[in-house]
Amino acid sequence: MTARMIHVNEVPVSASIVAFDKDGTLFQAEPFWKALNKERKKRFVSLTGLHHGEEWDRIMGVNETGVDPAGLLAVASETEEKTVIAALLYRHTQKPWIESLALAEKLLTDSNDSLNIEEAFTPVRGAAGLLNDLKHAGYIIGIATSDNRKRTLACLNLLGFHDADFIVTPEDVKHGKPSPDMLEKICRDFTVPHDEVLMIGDSTVDCMMAKAAGCKSIGVNENDDIRQELDEISDFTLNSVNDICVSWES
């Protein structure tokens, strides 16, 4: 009799469900963050003035070297981002708070609609293959992301993967990462023990979420400093999803 098994650095990992973060795990994060920030920033400065562009970047965690992977742009949900953007608009335009909120929501919506998915998202090498291997082995697999559902579906289409069993975004829960809400929802929806869920992500908030929910986690990141942070809170730490494999054992 043969049994499926996930291996991480040749170590077997028991799980029934595998949840993936999207940006930085299945897709390269930096190109997406920069493209999205460009769309949002040009709309912000059109409302407040070009001289506020540097302040925008500082708040979003964008600088000349790149994007802070622990910053607002990289980690926050759109609901959280909307509140911050509305506060900036309220400060610089002196419009009423309700109007500032509406402007922030329009800024986000218009930026999302203008973003070119094919240009902004570059799949991580081996990501599609791992998803298909897990699916063919009978695992329940899906996405737990801070991004919105519409863009997540478009990204999966770009990846050529159409068999996700679930997609959980901040739209589906009360609290986003690092709260355990997303993974707890997955456990409820599929009626599985928490320790049978494996979370794979590139950020500390992914592994913090898994730990808070009582789930297993794999931190994947090519950055040595971030990987060291992940090592303190994850069950396994790897350079990329390429180091994860699925096999059949007697």
Short mmCIF file of C-alpha atoms in Angstrom, two decimals:
data_model
loop_
_atom_site.label_atom_id
_atom_site.label_comp_id
_atom_site.label_asym_id
_atom_site.label_seq_id
_atom_site.Cartn_x
_atom_site.Cartn_y
_atom_site.Cartn_z
CA MET A 1 0.00 0.00 0.00
CA THR A 2 1.34 3.43 -0.92
CA ALA A 3 0.75 6.75 0.82
CA ARG A 4 1.32 10.31 -0.33
CA MET A 5 3.73 12.48 1.61
CA ILE A 6 5.03 16.03 1.46
CA HIS A 7 8.78 16.28 1.94
CA VAL A 8 10.71 19.35 3.04
CA ASN A 9 14.46 18.83 2.83
CA GLU A 10 13.74 15.09 2.85
CA VAL A 11 11.73 15.43 6.09
CA PRO A 12 8.15 14.08 5.82
CA VAL A 13 5.37 16.52 6.73
CA SER A 14 1.86 15.28 7.50
CA ALA A 15 -1.00 17.46 6.21
CA SER A 16 -4.40 17.17 4.57
CA ILE A 17 -4.72 20.79 3.47
CA VAL A 18 -2.04 23.07 2.03
CA ALA A 19 -2.66 26.83 2.02
CA PHE A 20 -0.38 29.10 0.01
CA ASP A 21 0.27 32.78 0.37
CA LYS A 22 0.29 34.38 -3.08
CA ASP A 23 2.71 37.30 -3.39
CA GLY A 24 6.30 36.34 -2.69
CA THR A 25 5.40 32.66 -2.54
CA LEU A 26 3.77 31.73 -5.84
CA PHE A 27 4.64 35.02 -7.56
CA GLN A 28 7.58 37.37 -7.27
CA ALA A 29 6.46 40.06 -4.85
CA GLU A 30 8.60 43.08 -5.73
CA PRO A 31 7.40 43.62 -9.34
CA PHE A 32 3.77 43.48 -8.20
CA TRP A 33 4.27 45.84 -5.27
CA LYS A 34 6.10 48.37 -7.44
CA ALA A 35 3.52 48.25 -10.24
CA LEU A 36 0.64 48.65 -7.79
CA ASN A 37 2.36 51.47 -5.94
CA LYS A 38 2.95 53.30 -9.23
CA GLU A 39 -0.77 53.18 -10.10
CA ARG A 40 -1.84 54.32 -6.65
CA LYS A 41 0.79 57.01 -6.22
CA LYS A 42 -0.02 58.79 -9.47
CA ARG A 43 -3.66 59.04 -8.42
CA PHE A 44 -2.73 60.24 -4.95
CA VAL A 45 -0.48 63.04 -6.17
CA SER A 46 -3.10 64.10 -8.71
CA LEU A 47 -5.35 64.81 -5.72
CA THR A 48 -2.77 66.25 -3.32
CA GLY A 49 0.13 67.56 -5.43
CA LEU A 50 3.39 66.10 -6.69
CA HIS A 51 5.27 67.34 -3.61
CA HIS A 52 3.45 64.72 -1.51
CA GLY A 53 4.83 61.81 -3.52
CA GLU A 54 7.78 61.22 -1.18
CA GLU A 55 5.49 61.11 1.85
CA TRP A 56 3.32 58.55 0.07
CA ASP A 57 6.31 56.29 -0.53
CA ARG A 58 7.48 56.58 3.08
CA ILE A 59 4.06 55.62 4.42
CA MET A 60 3.77 52.70 1.99
CA GLY A 61 7.24 51.41 2.81
CA VAL A 62 8.76 52.14 -0.61
CA ASN A 63 12.27 53.52 -1.00
CA GLU A 64 15.11 53.68 -3.51
CA THR A 65 16.22 50.13 -2.66
CA GLY A 66 12.78 48.54 -3.02
CA VAL A 67 9.73 47.72 -0.92
CA ASP A 68 9.77 46.92 2.78
CA PRO A 69 8.42 43.33 2.96
CA ALA A 70 7.09 44.09 6.44
CA GLY A 71 5.58 47.45 5.44
CA LEU A 72 2.09 48.70 4.69
CA LEU A 73 2.08 48.02 0.95
CA ALA A 74 3.39 44.48 1.38
CA VAL A 75 1.35 43.29 4.34
CA ALA A 76 -1.80 45.34 4.91
CA SER A 77 -5.25 44.44 3.63
CA GLU A 78 -7.06 46.83 1.29
CA THR A 79 -9.37 47.81 4.14
CA GLU A 80 -6.38 48.86 6.22
CA GLU A 81 -4.82 50.62 3.23
CA LYS A 82 -8.03 52.51 2.56
CA THR A 83 -8.05 53.92 6.07
CA VAL A 84 -4.44 55.10 5.82
CA ILE A 85 -4.96 56.63 2.37
CA ALA A 86 -8.14 58.35 3.53
CA ALA A 87 -6.22 59.85 6.46
CA LEU A 88 -3.57 61.20 4.08
CA LEU A 89 -6.23 62.65 1.79
CA TYR A 90 -8.07 64.17 4.75
CA ARG A 91 -4.84 65.82 5.89
CA HIS A 92 -3.73 67.19 2.54
CA THR A 93 -7.02 68.02 0.80
CA GLN A 94 -8.92 69.08 3.95
CA LYS A 95 -12.01 67.37 2.58
CA PRO A 96 -14.51 65.89 5.07
CA TRP A 97 -13.64 62.42 6.38
CA ILE A 98 -16.51 60.68 4.61
CA GLU A 99 -15.47 62.24 1.31
CA SER A 100 -11.83 61.31 1.96
CA LEU A 101 -12.87 57.70 2.53
CA ALA A 102 -14.80 57.69 -0.75
CA LEU A 103 -11.81 59.15 -2.60
CA ALA A 104 -9.53 56.51 -1.07
CA GLU A 105 -11.85 53.72 -2.13
CA LYS A 106 -12.02 55.11 -5.67
CA LEU A 107 -8.23 55.43 -5.77
CA LEU A 108 -7.86 51.76 -4.85
CA THR A 109 -10.55 50.59 -7.26
CA ASP A 110 -9.19 52.58 -10.20
CA SER A 111 -5.65 51.38 -9.47
CA ASN A 112 -6.79 47.76 -9.35
CA ASP A 113 -8.65 48.13 -12.63
CA SER A 114 -5.64 49.72 -14.35
CA LEU A 115 -3.06 47.20 -13.15
CA ASN A 116 -1.78 44.96 -15.94
CA ILE A 117 -1.77 41.48 -14.38
CA GLU A 118 0.52 39.97 -17.02
CA GLU A 119 3.14 42.68 -16.52
CA ALA A 120 2.88 42.97 -12.73
CA PHE A 121 3.00 39.27 -11.84
CA THR A 122 5.86 36.89 -12.53
CA PRO A 123 5.29 33.29 -11.36
CA VAL A 124 7.95 31.77 -9.12
CA ARG A 125 9.77 28.95 -10.87
CA GLY A 126 8.25 25.62 -9.89
CA ALA A 127 5.12 27.09 -8.29
CA ALA A 128 2.66 25.75 -10.86
CA GLY A 129 4.32 22.34 -10.81
CA LEU A 130 4.05 22.08 -7.02
CA LEU A 131 0.37 23.07 -7.07
CA ASN A 132 -0.37 20.42 -9.68
CA ASP A 133 1.66 17.76 -7.87
CA LEU A 134 -0.22 18.41 -4.63
CA LYS A 135 -3.57 18.40 -6.40
CA HIS A 136 -2.85 15.16 -8.24
CA ALA A 137 -1.80 13.57 -4.94
CA GLY A 138 -5.23 14.38 -3.53
CA TYR A 139 -4.38 17.23 -1.18
CA ILE A 140 -6.88 20.02 -0.58
CA ILE A 141 -5.05 23.14 -1.72
CA GLY A 142 -5.79 26.81 -2.01
CA ILE A 143 -4.79 30.39 -1.30
CA ALA A 144 -4.75 32.48 1.88
CA THR A 145 -3.73 35.97 0.82
CA SER A 146 -3.92 39.62 1.87
CA ASP A 147 -4.75 40.51 -1.74
CA ASN A 148 -8.32 40.76 -3.03
CA ARG A 149 -10.26 37.87 -4.53
CA LYS A 150 -10.60 39.28 -8.05
CA ARG A 151 -6.86 39.74 -8.51
CA THR A 152 -6.12 36.39 -6.87
CA LEU A 153 -8.34 34.60 -9.39
CA ALA A 154 -6.64 36.45 -12.24
CA CYS A 155 -3.23 35.42 -10.90
CA LEU A 156 -4.22 31.76 -10.70
CA ASN A 157 -5.39 31.99 -14.30
CA LEU A 158 -2.02 33.48 -15.22
CA LEU A 159 -0.37 30.55 -13.46
CA GLY A 160 -2.54 28.16 -15.46
CA PHE A 161 -3.97 26.61 -12.30
CA HIS A 162 -7.76 26.34 -12.15
CA ASP A 163 -8.30 23.70 -9.46
CA ALA A 164 -7.97 25.60 -6.18
CA ASP A 165 -10.26 24.19 -3.52
CA PHE A 166 -10.44 27.49 -1.67
CA ILE A 167 -9.42 31.13 -1.79
CA VAL A 168 -9.51 33.08 1.46
CA THR A 169 -8.90 36.84 1.48
CA PRO A 170 -9.49 39.62 4.03
CA GLU A 171 -12.94 39.99 2.45
CA ASP A 172 -13.90 36.63 3.99
CA VAL A 173 -12.84 37.14 7.60
CA LYS A 174 -13.02 39.69 10.38
CA HIS A 175 -9.26 39.99 10.83
CA GLY A 176 -6.50 39.52 8.26
CA LYS A 177 -2.97 38.23 8.79
CA PRO A 178 -1.38 37.64 11.28
CA SER A 179 -4.69 36.87 12.97
CA PRO A 180 -5.58 33.15 12.73
CA ASP A 181 -8.98 33.92 11.15
CA MET A 182 -8.13 32.79 7.59
CA LEU A 183 -6.76 29.40 8.62
CA GLU A 184 -9.50 28.88 11.19
CA LYS A 185 -12.06 29.45 8.44
CA ILE A 186 -10.34 26.82 6.28
CA CYS A 187 -10.42 24.34 9.18
CA ARG A 188 -14.13 24.97 9.71
CA ASP A 189 -15.00 24.80 6.03
CA PHE A 190 -13.27 21.44 5.51
CA THR A 191 -13.76 20.03 9.03
CA VAL A 192 -10.11 19.16 9.62
CA PRO A 193 -7.91 19.39 12.72
CA HIS A 194 -5.76 22.51 12.79
CA ASP A 195 -2.52 20.51 12.82
CA GLU A 196 -3.49 18.95 9.48
CA VAL A 197 -3.26 22.34 7.74
CA LEU A 198 0.09 23.42 6.29
CA MET A 199 0.61 27.13 5.54
CA ILE A 200 3.32 28.09 3.03
CA GLY A 201 4.32 31.75 2.85
CA ASP A 202 7.20 34.18 2.46
CA SER A 203 6.36 36.56 5.29
CA THR A 204 6.47 36.49 9.07
CA VAL A 205 2.74 37.28 9.14
CA ASP A 206 2.05 34.02 7.28
CA CYS A 207 3.91 31.97 9.86
CA MET A 208 2.54 34.00 12.77
CA MET A 209 -0.96 33.30 11.46
CA ALA A 210 -0.21 29.58 11.27
CA LYS A 211 1.24 29.50 14.76
CA ALA A 212 -1.75 31.38 16.19
CA ALA A 213 -4.12 28.93 14.50
CA GLY A 214 -2.22 25.83 15.62
CA CYS A 215 -1.27 24.93 12.05
CA LYS A 216 2.05 23.89 10.53
CA SER A 217 4.05 26.37 8.47
CA ILE A 218 6.84 26.59 5.92
CA GLY A 219 8.56 29.95 5.49
CA VAL A 220 10.00 30.46 2.01
CA ASN A 221 12.22 33.44 1.22
CA GLU A 222 15.47 34.02 -0.67
CA ASN A 223 16.45 36.90 1.64
CA ASP A 224 18.82 35.65 4.34
CA ASP A 225 17.68 38.17 6.97
CA ILE A 226 13.99 37.46 6.43
CA ARG A 227 14.63 33.73 6.39
CA GLN A 228 16.32 34.06 9.78
CA GLU A 229 13.20 35.80 11.12
CA LEU A 230 11.01 33.08 9.63
CA ASP A 231 13.16 30.39 11.20
CA GLU A 232 12.13 31.60 14.66
CA ILE A 233 8.40 31.10 14.09
CA SER A 234 7.98 28.53 11.32
CA ASP A 235 8.30 24.75 11.38
CA PHE A 236 10.51 24.78 8.28
CA THR A 237 12.41 27.51 6.43
CA LEU A 238 13.38 27.26 2.76
CA ASN A 239 14.72 29.39 -0.07
CA SER A 240 11.71 28.69 -2.30
CA VAL A 241 8.81 26.36 -3.02
CA ASN A 242 11.20 24.41 -5.25
CA ASP A 243 12.53 22.76 -2.10
CA ILE A 244 9.13 21.17 -1.41
CA CYS A 245 8.22 17.90 -3.08
CA VAL A 246 5.43 15.33 -3.07
CA SER A 247 6.17 11.62 -3.17
CA TRP A 248 4.49 8.25 -2.74
CA GLU A 249 5.77 5.86 -0.13
CA SER A 250 5.14 2.17 0.53
#
